[in-house]
PDB file of C-alpha atoms in Angstrom:
ATOM      1  CA  MET A1364      57.372  56.146 165.424  1.00 46.00           C
ATOM      2  CA  LYS A1365      56.756  55.303 161.512  1.00 47.00           C
ATOM      3  CA  GLU A1366      59.924  54.952 158.952  1.00 47.00           C
ATOM      4  CA  PHE A1367      59.849  57.896 156.513  1.00 47.00           C
ATOM      5  CA  GLU A1368      58.130  56.106 152.874  1.00 49.00           C
ATOM      6  CA  GLN A1369      59.889  57.331 149.850  1.00 47.00           C
ATOM      7  CA  PRO A1370      57.433  57.792 146.778  1.00 49.00           C
ATOM      8  CA  SER A1371      57.813  54.854 144.277  1.00 48.00           C
ATOM      9  CA  ILE A1372      59.623  55.760 140.899  1.00 50.00           C
ATOM     10  CA  VAL A1373      59.546  54.663 137.531  1.00 54.00           C
ATOM     11  CA  PRO A1374      62.405  53.019 136.516  1.00 57.00           C
ATOM     12  CA  ASN A1375      64.222  55.546 134.457  1.00 61.00           C
ATOM     13  CA  GLU A1376      63.817  58.141 136.849  1.00 60.00           C
ATOM     14  CA  LYS A1377      65.577  55.850 139.505  1.00 60.00           C
ATOM     15  CA  VAL A1378      68.340  56.387 136.622  1.00 56.00           C
ATOM     16  CA  ILE A1379      68.617  60.260 136.377  1.00 61.00           C
ATOM     17  CA  GLN A1380      68.389  59.825 140.933  1.00 58.00           C
ATOM     18  CA  SER A1381      71.401  57.811 140.079  1.00 58.00           C
ATOM     19  CA  SER A1382      73.212  59.782 137.916  1.00 59.00           C
ATOM     20  CA  ILE A1383      72.868  62.841 140.172  1.00 58.00           C
ATOM     21  CA  ALA A1384      74.269  61.025 142.913  1.00 54.00           C
ATOM     22  CA  ALA A1385      77.519  59.352 141.650  1.00 51.00           C
ATOM     23  CA  GLU A1386      77.968  63.134 140.226  1.00 54.00           C
ATOM     24  CA  THR A1387      77.587  64.266 143.546  1.00 51.00           C
ATOM     25  CA  MET A1388      80.195  61.271 145.189  1.00 48.00           C
ATOM     26  CA  SER A1389      82.526  62.365 142.334  1.00 48.00           C
ATOM     27  CA  SER A1390      82.855  65.695 143.066  1.00 47.00           C
ATOM     28  CA  GLY A1391      83.416  64.625 146.763  1.00 47.00           C
ATOM     29  CA  GLY A1392      79.956  64.637 148.376  1.00 49.00           C
ATOM     30  CA  VAL A1393      78.278  61.254 150.156  1.00 48.00           C
ATOM     31  CA  SER A1394      75.791  59.850 148.019  1.00 46.00           C
ATOM     32  CA  VAL A1395      72.250  59.024 149.044  1.00 46.00           C
ATOM     33  CA  GLY A1396      71.839  56.422 152.064  1.00 47.00           C
ATOM     34  CA  THR A1397      75.040  56.199 152.920  1.00 47.00           C
ATOM     35  CA  THR A1398      76.018  56.900 156.283  1.00 47.00           C
ATOM     36  CA  PRO A1399      79.242  59.052 157.271  1.00 49.00           C
ATOM     37  CA  VAL A1400      81.535  57.017 159.350  1.00 47.00           C
ATOM     38  CA  LEU A1401      81.965  58.573 163.198  1.00 49.00           C
ATOM     39  CA  SER A1402      83.911  57.736 165.747  1.00 50.00           C
ATOM     40  CA  GLY A1403      82.320  57.101 168.676  1.00 52.00           C
ATOM     41  CA  SER A1404      82.600  60.104 170.866  1.00 53.00           C
ATOM     42  CA  GLU A1405      82.117  62.711 168.154  1.00 55.00           C
ATOM     43  CA  PRO A1406      78.896  64.141 168.147  1.00 56.00           C
ATOM     44  CA  THR A1407      76.089  63.127 164.536  1.00 58.00           C
ATOM     45  CA  ALA A1408      75.830  66.114 162.331  1.00 59.00           C
ATOM     46  CA  VAL A1409      72.525  67.292 160.940  1.00 58.00           C
ATOM     47  CA  ILE A1410      72.999  69.193 157.674  1.00 61.00           C
ATOM     48  CA  ASP A1411      70.282  71.020 156.121  1.00 67.00           C
ATOM     49  CA  SER A1412      70.352  69.925 152.909  1.00 76.00           C
ATOM     50  CA  VAL A1413      68.702  68.109 149.687  1.00 73.00           C
ATOM     51  CA  THR A1414      70.126  64.422 148.690  1.00 79.00           C
ATOM     52  CA  PRO A1415      70.322  63.858 144.848  1.00 76.00           C
ATOM     53  CA  ALA A1416      67.697  61.490 144.777  1.00 79.00           C
ATOM     54  CA  GLN A1417      65.434  63.790 145.818  1.00 81.00           C
ATOM     55  CA  MET A1418      66.862  66.426 143.767  1.00 81.00           C
ATOM     56  CA  GLY A1419      66.188  64.195 140.785  1.00 80.00           C
ATOM     57  CA  SER A1420      62.683  63.438 141.789  1.00 85.00           C
ATOM     58  CA  ASP A1421      61.946  66.974 142.499  1.00 86.00           C
ATOM     59  CA  LEU A1422      63.080  68.186 138.577  1.00 86.00           C
ATOM     60  CA  VAL A1423      60.901  65.360 137.065  1.00 88.00           C
ATOM     61  CA  GLU A1424      57.928  66.817 139.045  1.00 90.00           C
ATOM     62  CA  ASP A1425      58.635  70.156 138.187  1.00 89.00           C
ATOM     63  CA  ALA A1426      58.750  68.608 134.486  1.00 89.00           C
ATOM     64  CA  THR A1427      55.206  67.244 134.469  1.00 91.00           C
ATOM     65  CA  LYS A1428      53.773  70.408 135.643  1.00 91.00           C
ATOM     66  CA  LYS A1429      54.685  72.427 133.098  1.00 90.00           C
ATOM     67  CA  LYS A1430      53.658  69.744 131.207  1.00 90.00           C
ATOM     68  CA  LYS A1431      50.212  70.633 132.145  1.00 91.00           C
ATOM     69  CA  PHE A1432      49.856  74.673 131.797  1.00 92.00           C
ATOM     70  CA  LYS A1433      47.904  75.936 129.326  1.00 93.00           C
ATOM     71  CA  VAL A1434      48.753  78.288 126.136  1.00 93.00           C
ATOM     72  CA  GLY A1435      47.521  81.097 127.650  1.00 93.00           C
ATOM     73  CA  GLN A1436      49.627  80.024 131.477  1.00 93.00           C
ATOM     74  CA  ILE A1437      52.610  79.335 129.709  1.00 93.00           C
ATOM     75  CA  LEU A1438      52.100  83.562 127.737  1.00 94.00           C
ATOM     76  CA  ILE A1439      52.009  84.858 130.719  1.00 94.00           C
ATOM     77  CA  ARG A1440      54.396  83.667 133.017  1.00 93.00           C
ATOM     78  CA  GLY A1441      56.741  83.774 130.080  1.00 92.00           C
ATOM     79  CA  PHE A1442      55.745  87.221 129.032  1.00 94.00           C
ATOM     80  CA  LEU A1443      56.526  88.455 132.521  1.00 91.00           C
ATOM     81  CA  CYS A1444      59.907  86.708 132.999  1.00 90.00           C
ATOM     82  CA  THR A1445      62.351  88.631 130.199  1.00 87.00           C
ATOM     83  CA  PRO A1446      61.479  91.450 131.959  1.00 87.00           C
ATOM     84  CA  PHE A1447      62.846  91.017 135.489  1.00 87.00           C
ATOM     85  CA  LEU A1448      66.483  89.589 133.177  1.00 85.00           C
ATOM     86  CA  ALA A1449      66.155  92.708 131.798  1.00 84.00           C
ATOM     87  CA  TYR A1450      65.055  95.213 134.325  1.00 84.00           C
ATOM     88  CA  ALA A1451      68.697  93.642 135.974  1.00 84.00           C
ATOM     89  CA  THR A1452      70.383  94.054 132.469  1.00 80.00           C
ATOM     90  CA  ALA A1453      69.066  97.623 132.306  1.00 82.00           C
ATOM     91  CA  LEU A1454      70.418  98.544 136.002  1.00 83.00           C
ATOM     92  CA  CYS A1455      73.640  96.976 135.553  1.00 80.00           C
ATOM     93  CA  ALA A1456      74.110  99.175 131.668  1.00 79.00           C
ATOM     94  CA  LEU A1457      73.175 101.951 134.094  1.00 80.00           C
ATOM     95  CA  LEU A1458      75.691 101.619 136.590  1.00 83.00           C
ATOM     96  CA  VAL A1459      78.322 101.155 133.874  1.00 79.00           C
ATOM     97  CA  SER A1460      77.701 104.000 132.052  1.00 78.00           C
ATOM     98  CA  GLN A1461      78.484 105.831 135.283  1.00 80.00           C
ATOM     99  CA  GLY A1462      81.301 104.681 135.742  1.00 82.00           C
ATOM    100  CA  TRP A1463      81.135 101.610 137.779  1.00 84.00           C
ATOM    101  CA  PRO A1464      83.579  98.164 137.303  1.00 86.00           C
ATOM    102  CA  THR A1465      81.476  95.961 134.950  1.00 79.00           C
ATOM    103  CA  ALA A1466      82.357  93.132 137.151  1.00 84.00           C
ATOM    104  CA  ALA A1467      81.137  94.953 140.508  1.00 85.00           C
ATOM    105  CA  ALA A1468      77.856  95.694 138.174  1.00 81.00           C
ATOM    106  CA  GLY A1469      77.232  92.458 137.606  1.00 80.00           C
ATOM    107  CA  LEU A1470      77.029  91.296 140.528  1.00 85.00           C
ATOM    108  CA  LEU A1471      72.920  92.767 140.426  1.00 83.00           C
ATOM    109  CA  PHE A1472      72.609  90.813 137.688  1.00 80.00           C
ATOM    110  CA  PRO A1473      71.336  87.922 139.684  1.00 84.00           C
ATOM    111  CA  ALA A1474      68.379  89.566 141.175  1.00 84.00           C
ATOM    112  CA  GLY A1475      66.633  89.392 138.193  1.00 83.00           C
ATOM    113  CA  TYR A1476      67.146  85.601 137.922  1.00 80.00           C
ATOM    114  CA  VAL A1477      65.716  85.965 141.815  1.00 86.00           C
ATOM    115  CA  MET A1478      62.766  87.798 141.148  1.00 86.00           C
ATOM    116  CA  LEU A1479      61.770  85.726 138.830  1.00 84.00           C
ATOM    117  CA  SER A1480      62.332  82.355 140.125  1.00 83.00           C
ATOM    118  CA  ILE A1481      60.325  83.084 143.839  1.00 88.00           C
ATOM    119  CA  LEU A1482      57.442  83.843 141.340  1.00 88.00           C
ATOM    120  CA  GLY A1483      57.539  81.320 139.532  1.00 86.00           C
ATOM    121  CA  LEU A1484      57.949  82.385 136.036  1.00 89.00           C
ATOM    122  CA  GLU A1485      58.876  80.835 132.887  1.00 90.00           C
ATOM    123  CA  MET A1486      62.400  80.568 131.015  1.00 88.00           C
ATOM    124  CA  ALA A1487      63.201  79.222 128.381  1.00 87.00           C
ATOM    125  CA  THR A1488      66.561  77.918 129.254  1.00 83.00           C
ATOM    126  CA  GLY A1489      65.193  76.575 132.243  1.00 85.00           C
ATOM    127  CA  SER A1490      62.392  74.280 130.243  1.00 88.00           C
ATOM    128  CA  PHE A1491      65.884  73.406 128.193  1.00 86.00           C
ATOM    129  CA  SER A1492      66.846  71.920 130.917  1.00 84.00           C
ATOM    130  CA  VAL A1493      63.844  70.055 132.609  1.00 89.00           C
ATOM    131  CA  MET A1494      61.694  69.181 129.894  1.00 91.00           C
ATOM    132  CA  PRO A1495      63.608  66.462 128.819  1.00 88.00           C
ATOM    133  CA  MET A1496      63.900  65.133 131.930  1.00 88.00           C
ATOM    134  CA  GLY A1497      60.412  64.400 132.561  1.00 89.00           C
ATOM    135  CA  LEU A1498      60.275  62.694 129.406  1.00 90.00           C
ATOM    136  CA  TYR A1499      62.959  60.530 129.842  1.00 88.00           C
ATOM    137  CA  ALA A1500      61.402  59.462 133.227  1.00 87.00           C
ATOM    138  CA  GLY A1501      58.570  58.464 130.439  1.00 88.00           C
ATOM    139  CA  ARG A1502      55.963  61.157 132.025  1.00 90.00           C
ATOM    140  CA  PHE A1503      55.018  62.355 128.242  1.00 90.00           C
ATOM    141  CA  GLY A1504      56.002  62.727 125.188  1.00 91.00           C
ATOM    142  CA  LEU A1505      57.836  64.587 122.789  1.00 92.00           C
ATOM    143  CA  GLY A1506      55.448  66.754 121.568  1.00 92.00           C
ATOM    144  CA  SER A1507      54.572  67.844 125.199  1.00 92.00           C
ATOM    145  CA  VAL A1508      58.264  69.051 125.103  1.00 92.00           C
ATOM    146  CA  ILE A1509      58.052  71.006 121.629  1.00 94.00           C
ATOM    147  CA  ARG A1510      55.362  72.796 122.771  1.00 94.00           C
ATOM    148  CA  ASN A1511      55.887  73.917 125.721  1.00 93.00           C
ATOM    149  CA  TRP A1512      59.553  75.405 124.393  1.00 93.00           C
ATOM    150  CA  CYS A1513      57.819  76.563 121.649  1.00 94.00           C
ATOM    151  CA  TRP A1514      55.590  78.470 123.326  1.00 95.00           C
ATOM    152  CA  THR A1515      58.017  79.881 126.346  1.00 93.00           C
ATOM    153  CA  PHE A1516      60.424  81.056 123.803  1.00 91.00           C
ATOM    154  CA  ILE A1517      57.508  83.123 122.091  1.00 94.00           C
ATOM    155  CA  ALA A1518      56.517  84.592 125.001  1.00 94.00           C
ATOM    156  CA  ASN A1519      59.699  85.499 126.386  1.00 92.00           C
ATOM    157  CA  LEU A1520      60.772  86.959 123.646  1.00 91.00           C
ATOM    158  CA  LEU A1521      57.399  88.821 123.032  1.00 93.00           C
ATOM    159  CA  GLY A1522      58.292  90.269 126.898  1.00 92.00           C
ATOM    160  CA  GLY A1523      61.686  90.884 126.036  1.00 87.00           C
ATOM    161  CA  VAL A1524      60.424  93.457 122.585  1.00 89.00           C
ATOM    162  CA  PHE A1525      58.396  94.613 125.021  1.00 92.00           C
ATOM    163  CA  PHE A1526      60.525  95.685 127.254  1.00 88.00           C
ATOM    164  CA  ALA A1527      63.146  97.171 125.208  1.00 85.00           C
ATOM    165  CA  PHE A1528      60.331  99.225 123.466  1.00 89.00           C
ATOM    166  CA  LEU A1529      59.281 100.761 126.957  1.00 87.00           C
ATOM    167  CA  LEU A1530      63.021 101.505 128.260  1.00 83.00           C
ATOM    168  CA  TRP A1531      63.273 103.469 124.594  1.00 83.00           C
ATOM    169  CA  PHE A1532      60.448 104.747 125.120  1.00 85.00           C
ATOM    170  CA  SER A1533      60.765 106.064 128.379  1.00 80.00           C
ATOM    171  CA  LEU A1534      64.000 107.633 128.343  1.00 78.00           C
ATOM    172  CA  THR A1535      63.918 109.040 124.421  1.00 83.00           C
ATOM    173  CA  LYS A1536      60.580 110.321 125.127  1.00 76.00           C
ATOM    174  CA  GLY A1537      59.620 109.039 122.207  1.00 76.00           C
ATOM    175  CA  GLY A1538      62.039 109.900 120.361  1.00 72.00           C
ATOM    176  CA  ALA A1539      62.343 113.577 121.255  1.00 76.00           C
ATOM    177  CA  VAL A1540      65.707 113.431 122.426  1.00 76.00           C
ATOM    178  CA  GLU A1541      68.967 111.810 122.188  1.00 79.00           C
ATOM    179  CA  PRO A1542      69.050 107.952 123.567  1.00 72.00           C
ATOM    180  CA  PRO A1543      71.262 108.430 127.275  1.00 73.00           C
ATOM    181  CA  GLY A1544      74.237 106.611 127.746  1.00 71.00           C
ATOM    182  CA  VAL A1545      72.337 102.943 129.293  1.00 72.00           C
ATOM    183  CA  LEU A1546      70.806 103.146 125.934  1.00 73.00           C
ATOM    184  CA  THR A1547      74.542 103.163 124.356  1.00 73.00           C
ATOM    185  CA  THR A1548      75.530 101.294 127.047  1.00 70.00           C
ATOM    186  CA  LEU A1549      72.754  98.010 126.341  1.00 71.00           C
ATOM    187  CA  ALA A1550      73.329  98.444 122.451  1.00 69.00           C
ATOM    188  CA  HIS A1551      77.270  97.752 122.547  1.00 69.00           C
ATOM    189  CA  LEU A1552      76.220  95.096 125.224  1.00 65.00           C
ATOM    190  CA  ALA A1553      73.810  93.690 122.295  1.00 65.00           C
ATOM    191  CA  GLU A1554      76.006  94.296 119.739  1.00 64.00           C
ATOM    192  CA  LYS A1555      78.816  91.945 121.201  1.00 64.00           C
ATOM    193  CA  GLY A1556      76.681  89.228 123.046  1.00 59.00           C
ATOM    194  CA  PHE A1557      74.120  88.360 121.179  1.00 59.00           C
ATOM    195  CA  LEU A1558      75.824  85.454 119.326  1.00 62.00           C
ATOM    196  CA  PHE A1559      77.766  84.719 122.173  1.00 59.00           C
ATOM    197  CA  GLY A1560      74.302  84.317 124.592  1.00 61.00           C
ATOM    198  CA  ILE A1561      72.806  82.464 121.901  1.00 64.00           C
ATOM    199  CA  TRP A1562      75.890  79.829 122.069  1.00 61.00           C
ATOM    200  CA  HIS A1563      76.767  80.130 125.314  1.00 58.00           C
ATOM    201  CA  LYS A1564      72.599  78.868 126.602  1.00 60.00           C
ATOM    202  CA  TRP A1565      72.697  75.741 124.384  1.00 60.00           C
ATOM    203  CA  MET A1566      75.828  74.764 125.630  1.00 60.00           C
ATOM    204  CA  GLY A1567      75.007  74.691 129.155  1.00 56.00           C
ATOM    205  CA  CYS A1568      71.610  73.368 128.149  1.00 56.00           C
ATOM    206  CA  CYS A1569      73.581  70.064 126.276  1.00 56.00           C
ATOM    207  CA  TYR A1570      75.617  69.978 129.032  1.00 47.00           C
ATOM    208  CA  TRP A1571      73.374  69.366 131.716  1.00 50.00           C
ATOM    209  CA  ASN A1572      70.736  67.211 129.611  1.00 50.00           C
ATOM    210  CA  GLY A1573      73.219  64.924 128.431  1.00 49.00           C
ATOM    211  CA  HIS A1574      75.232  65.189 131.944  1.00 45.00           C
ATOM    212  CA  ILE A1575      71.815  63.689 133.759  1.00 47.00           C
ATOM    213  CA  VAL A1576      70.630  60.839 130.704  1.00 46.00           C
TER     214      VAL A1576
END
């Protein structure tokens, strides 16, 4: 039986993998290439998981794939991404307006992330985290990163505005009736969480990018 050979990687990709492996060890995990010490009477445990090194390599490959997208592909994927998150947000707001506890309604929000992930759509915050890894690995230049960020952000913004108009038009009959409770709840959430949401996303991206580099 031939041993599995990992694909060769450039030095910077090795640094990314080593960083992820070091974080795994510091949190109590097992680093790549380390065999757990077991007594002779204990069976070897088989764990279905992805190693940190493989995770780092996959993220670099994902960044390289994003770099190859044409502008039209980015716009379509980014435009369709935001409505899925908005669907989940509107559902949470609807439940809150009907008396659900905020924490209970919030448990349904991740469904939006699951849907866009399964469909392979483009989200700006994901690109903010992934694209610098491909840049650091030497797969492409800074111009490709900025290009992807700008078009993805524009597409997400257009998708969000489109969904907001569609939701308002459908629930108010084009402004003919008073806004229902769900729209009022969404408006209050937008007033309270807009600036905090921007700060939260950027801090998250800065943390992960700085931690990986």
